[in-house]
PDB file of C-alpha atoms and ligand atoms in Angstrom:
ATOM      1  CA  MET A 191     -12.570  99.460 -50.445  1.00 85.00           C
ATOM      2  CA  LYS A 192     -10.682 100.199 -53.658  1.00 94.00           C
ATOM      3  CA  GLU A 193      -8.009 102.770 -54.420  1.00 96.00           C
ATOM      4  CA  TYR A 194      -7.420 104.658 -57.645  1.00 96.00           C
ATOM      5  CA  LEU A 195      -5.124 107.422 -58.922  1.00 96.00           C
ATOM      6  CA  ASN A 196      -2.071 106.438 -56.859  1.00 96.00           C
ATOM      7  CA  GLY A 197      -4.128 106.199 -53.688  1.00 97.00           C
ATOM      8  CA  ARG A 198      -5.478 109.772 -53.920  1.00 98.00           C
ATOM      9  CA  LEU A 199      -8.990 108.450 -54.679  1.00 98.00           C
ATOM     10  CA  LYS A 200     -10.578 105.923 -52.315  1.00 98.00           C
ATOM     11  CA  VAL A 201     -13.975 104.273 -52.639  1.00 98.00           C
ATOM     12  CA  ILE A 202     -15.555 103.312 -49.322  1.00 98.00           C
ATOM     13  CA  GLN A 203     -18.871 102.229 -47.846  1.00 98.00           C
ATOM     14  CA  GLY A 204     -20.538 104.039 -44.948  1.00 98.00           C
ATOM     15  CA  ASP A 205     -22.435 107.069 -43.698  1.00 98.00           C
ATOM     16  CA  ILE A 206     -20.861 110.360 -44.788  1.00 98.00           C
ATOM     17  CA  THR A 207     -21.980 112.125 -41.595  1.00 98.00           C
ATOM     18  CA  THR A 208     -19.586 109.985 -39.529  1.00 98.00           C
ATOM     19  CA  LEU A 209     -16.434 110.858 -41.498  1.00 98.00           C
ATOM     20  CA  LYS A 210     -13.661 112.870 -39.932  1.00 98.00           C
ATOM     21  CA  VAL A 211     -12.352 114.553 -43.062  1.00 98.00           C
ATOM     22  CA  ASP A 212     -11.750 118.247 -43.733  1.00 98.00           C
ATOM     23  CA  ALA A 213     -14.916 118.535 -45.838  1.00 99.00           C
ATOM     24  CA  ILE A 214     -17.918 116.423 -46.676  1.00 99.00           C
ATOM     25  CA  VAL A 215     -20.055 117.196 -49.708  1.00 99.00           C
ATOM     26  CA  ASN A 216     -23.806 117.604 -49.530  1.00 99.00           C
ATOM     27  CA  ALA A 217     -25.998 116.610 -52.480  1.00 98.00           C
ATOM     28  CA  ALA A 218     -28.255 119.576 -51.757  1.00 98.00           C
ATOM     29  CA  ASN A 219     -31.180 121.022 -53.671  1.00 98.00           C
ATOM     30  CA  SER A 220     -31.276 124.590 -54.971  1.00 98.00           C
ATOM     31  CA  THR A 221     -33.182 125.910 -51.960  1.00 98.00           C
ATOM     32  CA  LEU A 222     -30.289 124.978 -49.600  1.00 98.00           C
ATOM     33  CA  MET A 223     -32.978 124.523 -46.955  1.00 98.00           C
ATOM     34  CA  GLY A 224     -32.449 120.797 -46.426  1.00 96.00           C
ATOM     35  CA  GLY A 225     -34.275 117.827 -47.841  1.00 94.00           C
ATOM     36  CA  GLY A 226     -34.254 114.053 -47.818  1.00 96.00           C
ATOM     37  CA  GLY A 227     -31.489 111.515 -48.384  1.00 98.00           C
ATOM     38  CA  VAL A 228     -27.933 112.593 -47.647  1.00 98.00           C
ATOM     39  CA  ASP A 229     -29.043 116.251 -47.343  1.00 98.00           C
ATOM     40  CA  GLY A 230     -31.463 115.350 -44.559  1.00 98.00           C
ATOM     41  CA  ALA A 231     -28.833 113.255 -42.765  1.00 98.00           C
ATOM     42  CA  ILE A 232     -26.232 116.069 -42.854  1.00 98.00           C
ATOM     43  CA  HIS A 233     -28.626 118.693 -41.446  1.00 98.00           C
ATOM     44  CA  ARG A 234     -30.012 116.275 -38.849  1.00 98.00           C
ATOM     45  CA  GLU A 235     -26.615 115.169 -37.538  1.00 98.00           C
ATOM     46  CA  GLY A 236     -24.884 118.530 -37.988  1.00 98.00           C
ATOM     47  CA  GLY A 237     -27.503 120.588 -36.173  1.00 98.00           C
ATOM     48  CA  PRO A 238     -28.944 124.055 -36.889  1.00 98.00           C
ATOM     49  CA  SER A 239     -25.769 126.053 -37.585  1.00 98.00           C
ATOM     50  CA  ILE A 240     -25.515 124.579 -41.089  1.00 98.00           C
ATOM     51  CA  LEU A 241     -29.027 125.747 -41.968  1.00 98.00           C
ATOM     52  CA  THR A 242     -28.275 129.193 -40.530  1.00 98.00           C
ATOM     53  CA  ALA A 243     -25.206 129.447 -42.780  1.00 98.00           C
ATOM     54  CA  CYS A 244     -27.247 128.270 -45.787  1.00 98.00           C
ATOM     55  CA  LYS A 245     -29.870 130.952 -45.084  1.00 98.00           C
ATOM     56  CA  GLU A 246     -27.104 133.597 -45.058  1.00 98.00           C
ATOM     57  CA  ILE A 247     -25.933 132.386 -48.457  1.00 98.00           C
ATOM     58  CA  ARG A 248     -29.488 132.506 -49.804  1.00 98.00           C
ATOM     59  CA  ASN A 249     -30.035 136.007 -48.426  1.00 98.00           C
ATOM     60  CA  HIS A 250     -26.791 137.450 -49.770  1.00 97.00           C
ATOM     61  CA  ARG A 251     -25.303 135.505 -52.693  1.00 98.00           C
ATOM     62  CA  TYR A 252     -27.998 133.293 -54.159  1.00 98.00           C
ATOM     63  CA  ARG A 253     -31.400 134.873 -53.605  1.00 98.00           C
ATOM     64  CA  ASP A 254     -32.995 132.627 -56.251  1.00 98.00           C
ATOM     65  CA  GLY A 255     -31.314 129.486 -54.963  1.00 98.00           C
ATOM     66  CA  LEU A 256     -28.035 127.744 -55.780  1.00 98.00           C
ATOM     67  CA  PRO A 257     -28.020 126.822 -59.482  1.00 98.00           C
ATOM     68  CA  PRO A 258     -27.312 123.183 -60.395  1.00 98.00           C
ATOM     69  CA  GLY A 259     -23.572 122.612 -60.862  1.00 98.00           C
ATOM     70  CA  LYS A 260     -22.478 125.360 -58.423  1.00 98.00           C
ATOM     71  CA  ALA A 261     -20.988 124.854 -54.947  1.00 99.00           C
ATOM     72  CA  VAL A 262     -20.880 126.800 -51.671  1.00 99.00           C
ATOM     73  CA  ILE A 263     -19.186 126.107 -48.341  1.00 98.00           C
ATOM     74  CA  THR A 264     -20.436 126.279 -44.743  1.00 98.00           C
ATOM     75  CA  ASP A 265     -19.316 125.056 -41.335  1.00 98.00           C
ATOM     76  CA  ALA A 266     -20.181 121.482 -40.414  1.00 98.00           C
ATOM     77  CA  GLY A 267     -21.895 122.141 -37.076  1.00 98.00           C
ATOM     78  CA  LYS A 268     -21.637 119.123 -34.780  1.00 98.00           C
ATOM     79  CA  LEU A 269     -20.300 116.818 -37.481  1.00 98.00           C
ATOM     80  CA  PRO A 270     -16.746 115.464 -37.183  1.00 98.00           C
ATOM     81  CA  ALA A 271     -15.823 117.138 -40.496  1.00 98.00           C
ATOM     82  CA  ASP A 272     -14.736 120.815 -40.505  1.00 98.00           C
ATOM     83  CA  TYR A 273     -16.778 121.974 -43.500  1.00 98.00           C
ATOM     84  CA  VAL A 274     -19.745 121.028 -45.650  1.00 99.00           C
ATOM     85  CA  ILE A 275     -19.583 121.898 -49.339  1.00 99.00           C
ATOM     86  CA  HIS A 276     -23.116 122.051 -50.717  1.00 99.00           C
ATOM     87  CA  THR A 277     -23.596 121.407 -54.397  1.00 99.00           C
ATOM     88  CA  VAL A 278     -26.653 120.739 -56.527  1.00 98.00           C
ATOM     89  CA  GLY A 279     -26.609 117.909 -59.022  1.00 98.00           C
ATOM     90  CA  PRO A 280     -28.894 117.517 -62.027  1.00 98.00           C
ATOM     91  CA  VAL A 281     -32.323 115.934 -61.889  1.00 98.00           C
ATOM     92  CA  TRP A 282     -32.204 113.100 -64.425  1.00 98.00           C
ATOM     93  CA  GLY A 283     -34.670 113.799 -67.203  1.00 98.00           C
ATOM     94  CA  GLY A 284     -33.512 111.289 -69.800  1.00 98.00           C
ATOM     95  CA  GLY A 285     -30.083 112.722 -70.645  1.00 97.00           C
ATOM     96  CA  ARG A 286     -30.870 115.543 -73.043  1.00 96.00           C
ATOM     97  CA  GLN A 287     -31.042 118.374 -70.550  1.00 97.00           C
ATOM     98  CA  ASP A 288     -27.303 118.796 -69.910  1.00 98.00           C
ATOM     99  CA  GLU A 289     -27.447 116.313 -67.030  1.00 98.00           C
ATOM    100  CA  VAL A 290     -23.898 115.047 -67.736  1.00 98.00           C
ATOM    101  CA  LYS A 291     -22.437 118.565 -67.939  1.00 98.00           C
ATOM    102  CA  ILE A 292     -24.193 119.600 -64.739  1.00 98.00           C
ATOM    103  CA  LEU A 293     -22.969 116.523 -62.856  1.00 98.00           C
ATOM    104  CA  GLU A 294     -19.410 117.233 -64.049  1.00 98.00           C
ATOM    105  CA  ALA A 295     -19.733 120.873 -62.988  1.00 99.00           C
ATOM    106  CA  ALA A 296     -20.992 119.899 -59.516  1.00 99.00           C
ATOM    107  CA  TYR A 297     -17.925 117.721 -58.855  1.00 99.00           C
ATOM    108  CA  ARG A 298     -15.495 120.115 -60.579  1.00 99.00           C
ATOM    109  CA  ASN A 299     -16.717 123.270 -58.792  1.00 99.00           C
ATOM    110  CA  THR A 300     -16.753 121.447 -55.457  1.00 99.00           C
ATOM    111  CA  LEU A 301     -13.142 120.343 -55.956  1.00 99.00           C
ATOM    112  CA  LEU A 302     -12.083 123.870 -56.983  1.00 99.00           C
ATOM    113  CA  LEU A 303     -13.767 125.382 -53.917  1.00 99.00           C
ATOM    114  CA  ALA A 304     -12.063 122.780 -51.729  1.00 99.00           C
ATOM    115  CA  GLU A 305      -8.717 123.642 -53.292  1.00 98.00           C
ATOM    116  CA  GLU A 306      -9.235 127.386 -52.746  1.00 98.00           C
ATOM    117  CA  THR A 307     -10.166 126.705 -49.125  1.00 98.00           C
ATOM    118  CA  GLY A 308      -7.011 124.645 -48.528  1.00 98.00           C
ATOM    119  CA  ILE A 309      -8.845 121.389 -47.919  1.00 98.00           C
ATOM    120  CA  ASN A 310      -6.708 118.269 -47.734  1.00 98.00           C
ATOM    121  CA  THR A 311      -9.334 115.545 -47.463  1.00 98.00           C
ATOM    122  CA  ILE A 312     -12.857 115.524 -48.900  1.00 99.00           C
ATOM    123  CA  ALA A 313     -15.659 112.961 -49.155  1.00 99.00           C
ATOM    124  CA  PHE A 314     -18.386 112.920 -51.804  1.00 99.00           C
ATOM    125  CA  PRO A 315     -21.691 111.037 -51.734  1.00 99.00           C
ATOM    126  CA  ALA A 316     -23.023 109.692 -55.041  1.00 98.00           C
ATOM    127  CA  ILE A 317     -24.555 113.016 -56.130  1.00 98.00           C
ATOM    128  CA  SER A 318     -27.845 112.789 -58.083  1.00 98.00           C
ATOM    129  CA  THR A 319     -27.983 108.976 -58.020  1.00 98.00           C
ATOM    130  CA  GLY A 320     -30.704 108.843 -55.338  1.00 98.00           C
ATOM    131  CA  VAL A 321     -33.966 110.748 -55.581  1.00 97.00           C
ATOM    132  CA  TYR A 322     -32.633 112.722 -58.581  1.00 98.00           C
ATOM    133  CA  GLY A 323     -32.449 109.466 -60.583  1.00 98.00           C
ATOM    134  CA  PHE A 324     -29.133 109.816 -62.464  1.00 98.00           C
ATOM    135  CA  PRO A 325     -28.161 106.290 -63.679  1.00 98.00           C
ATOM    136  CA  LYS A 326     -25.405 104.904 -61.450  1.00 98.00           C
ATOM    137  CA  GLU A 327     -23.467 103.161 -64.242  1.00 97.00           C
ATOM    138  CA  LEU A 328     -23.411 106.375 -66.231  1.00 98.00           C
ATOM    139  CA  ALA A 329     -22.311 108.480 -63.247  1.00 98.00           C
ATOM    140  CA  ALA A 330     -19.301 106.292 -62.334  1.00 98.00           C
ATOM    141  CA  PRO A 331     -16.939 107.107 -65.254  1.00 97.00           C
ATOM    142  CA  ILE A 332     -18.071 110.749 -65.302  1.00 98.00           C
ATOM    143  CA  VAL A 333     -17.217 111.196 -61.635  1.00 98.00           C
ATOM    144  CA  TYR A 334     -13.943 109.318 -61.994  1.00 98.00           C
ATOM    145  CA  ASN A 335     -12.795 111.435 -64.939  1.00 97.00           C
ATOM    146  CA  VAL A 336     -13.611 114.777 -63.309  1.00 98.00           C
ATOM    147  CA  ILE A 337     -11.686 113.790 -60.187  1.00 98.00           C
ATOM    148  CA  LYS A 338      -8.780 112.446 -62.244  1.00 98.00           C
ATOM    149  CA  THR A 339      -8.507 115.695 -64.212  1.00 98.00           C
ATOM    150  CA  HIS A 340      -8.623 117.842 -61.079  1.00 98.00           C
ATOM    151  CA  LEU A 341      -6.036 115.765 -59.208  1.00 98.00           C
ATOM    152  CA  SER A 342      -3.686 115.757 -62.198  1.00 98.00           C
ATOM    153  CA  ARG A 343      -3.621 119.569 -62.122  1.00 98.00           C
ATOM    154  CA  LYS A 344      -3.870 120.416 -58.438  1.00 98.00           C
ATOM    155  CA  SER A 345      -2.200 119.194 -55.286  1.00 98.00           C
ATOM    156  CA  LEU A 346      -5.307 119.879 -53.157  1.00 98.00           C
ATOM    157  CA  PRO A 347      -7.371 118.077 -52.076  1.00 98.00           C
ATOM    158  CA  ARG A 348      -4.653 115.530 -51.342  1.00 98.00           C
ATOM    159  CA  LYS A 349      -7.215 112.730 -50.888  1.00 98.00           C
ATOM    160  CA  VAL A 350     -10.734 112.258 -52.221  1.00 98.00           C
ATOM    161  CA  PHE A 351     -13.179 109.708 -50.835  1.00 98.00           C
ATOM    162  CA  LEU A 352     -16.281 108.501 -52.649  1.00 98.00           C
ATOM    163  CA  ILE A 353     -18.591 107.120 -49.995  1.00 98.00           C
ATOM    164  CA  PHE A 354     -21.563 104.886 -50.723  1.00 98.00           C
ATOM    165  CA  LEU A 355     -24.240 104.184 -48.155  1.00 98.00           C
ATOM    166  CA  SER A 356     -24.968 100.780 -49.647  1.00 97.00           C
ATOM    167  CA  LYS A 357     -22.489  98.048 -50.531  1.00 98.00           C
ATOM    168  CA  LYS A 358     -24.439  97.375 -53.704  1.00 98.00           C
ATOM    169  CA  ASN A 359     -24.028 100.946 -54.975  1.00 98.00           C
ATOM    170  CA  MET A 360     -20.317 100.890 -54.124  1.00 98.00           C
ATOM    171  CA  GLU A 361     -19.937  97.683 -56.130  1.00 97.00           C
ATOM    172  CA  ILE A 362     -21.827  99.133 -59.100  1.00 97.00           C
ATOM    173  CA  PHE A 363     -19.330 101.999 -59.127  1.00 97.00           C
ATOM    174  CA  GLU A 364     -16.281  99.706 -58.881  1.00 97.00           C
ATOM    175  CA  GLU A 365     -17.545  97.196 -61.419  1.00 96.00           C
ATOM    176  CA  THR A 366     -18.503  99.867 -63.947  1.00 96.00           C
ATOM    177  CA  LEU A 367     -14.994 101.325 -63.739  1.00 92.00           C
ATOM    178  CA  SER A 368     -13.282  97.948 -64.038  1.00 89.00           C
ATOM    179  CA  VAL A 369     -15.267  97.137 -67.202  1.00 79.00           C
ATOM    180  CA  LYS A 370     -14.192 100.488 -68.660  1.00 65.00           C
ATOM    181  CA  GLU A 371     -10.548  99.730 -67.686  1.00 54.00           C
ATOM    182  CA  LEU A 372      -9.888 103.274 -66.636  1.00 56.00           C
TER     183      LEU A 372
HETATM  184  P1  ADP B 534     -29.897 113.224 -54.918  1.00 93.77           P
HETATM  185  O1  ADP B 534     -31.151 114.004 -54.659  1.00 93.77           O
HETATM  186  O2  ADP B 534     -28.742 114.110 -55.368  1.00 93.77           O
HETATM  187  O3  ADP B 534     -30.120 112.040 -55.818  1.00 93.77           O
HETATM  188  P2  ADP B 534     -29.922 111.561 -52.501  1.00 93.77           P
HETATM  189  O4  ADP B 534     -29.593 112.008 -51.133  1.00 93.77           O
HETATM  190  O5  ADP B 534     -31.313 111.126 -52.795  1.00 93.77           O
HETATM  191  O6  ADP B 534     -29.421 112.740 -53.480  1.00 93.77           O
HETATM  192  O7  ADP B 534     -28.974 110.361 -52.902  1.00 93.77           O
HETATM  193  C1  ADP B 534     -27.632 110.467 -53.291  1.00 93.77           C
HETATM  194  C2  ADP B 534     -26.883 109.251 -52.819  1.00 93.77           C
HETATM  195  O8  ADP B 534     -26.528 109.434 -51.452  1.00 93.77           O
HETATM  196  C3  ADP B 534     -27.682 107.945 -52.891  1.00 93.77           C
HETATM  197  O9  ADP B 534     -26.863 106.955 -53.491  1.00 93.77           O
HETATM  198  C4  ADP B 534     -27.945 107.608 -51.431  1.00 93.77           C
HETATM  199  O10 ADP B 534     -27.963 106.217 -51.198  1.00 93.77           O
HETATM  200  C5  ADP B 534     -26.745 108.229 -50.757  1.00 93.77           C
HETATM  201  N1  ADP B 534     -26.880 108.550 -49.324  1.00 93.77           N
HETATM  202  C6  ADP B 534     -28.002 108.826 -48.622  1.00 93.77           C
HETATM  203  N2  ADP B 534     -27.696 109.075 -47.321  1.00 93.77           N
HETATM  204  C7  ADP B 534     -26.334 108.955 -47.217  1.00 93.77           C
HETATM  205  C8  ADP B 534     -25.394 109.058 -46.141  1.00 93.77           C
HETATM  206  N3  ADP B 534     -25.795 109.348 -44.907  1.00 93.77           N
HETATM  207  N4  ADP B 534     -24.077 108.844 -46.421  1.00 93.77           N
HETATM  208  C9  ADP B 534     -23.661 108.551 -47.664  1.00 93.77           C
HETATM  209  N5  ADP B 534     -24.476 108.450 -48.724  1.00 93.77           N
HETATM  210  C10 ADP B 534     -25.808 108.637 -48.499  1.00 93.77           C
END
């Protein structure tokens, strides 16, 4: 586990569904109807109330689905967290389809929604770096810089966790940042 930004950013290894933080972030897809990876784990462990809340959002605010880069909040069902913030990252298509901007927007809009909601502690998975194929070494400094900018301007969230399911992916993140000497 490493700490950055005066201890306000912590990098940890584990399963996001087990975390007792105010909000966990879901790397959702635009349908908000669940999927594989971390999305599947959150809906499976959290139970049906999360899907019910997502259906409400689809029926009222986002009839065509949640656009990539946007974020919405629901309850967290049976999970130890209080809320789930669902955001949609970019599908990696080689880097010329605004993938970097969309990844930045997903983290930035999630942090802004957390701030508006009064959230103190939040945990992010490595959005888009699974099935969506965003290169992990490229994502690390992007994610770090968006969080750094947000935390320099806002007092909430007080603490941000980046949680990696695998030790290897956590180390890729840490090593990429140390090479960049951020
Ligand atoms: P995406 O479609 O945005 O790429 P994925 O769920 O496929 O999302 O993967 C995003 C990242 O989340 C991957 O690095 C994957 O290893 C990780 N992940 C999957 N399940 C969990 C979990 N339960 N807790 C934390 N991270 C997870």
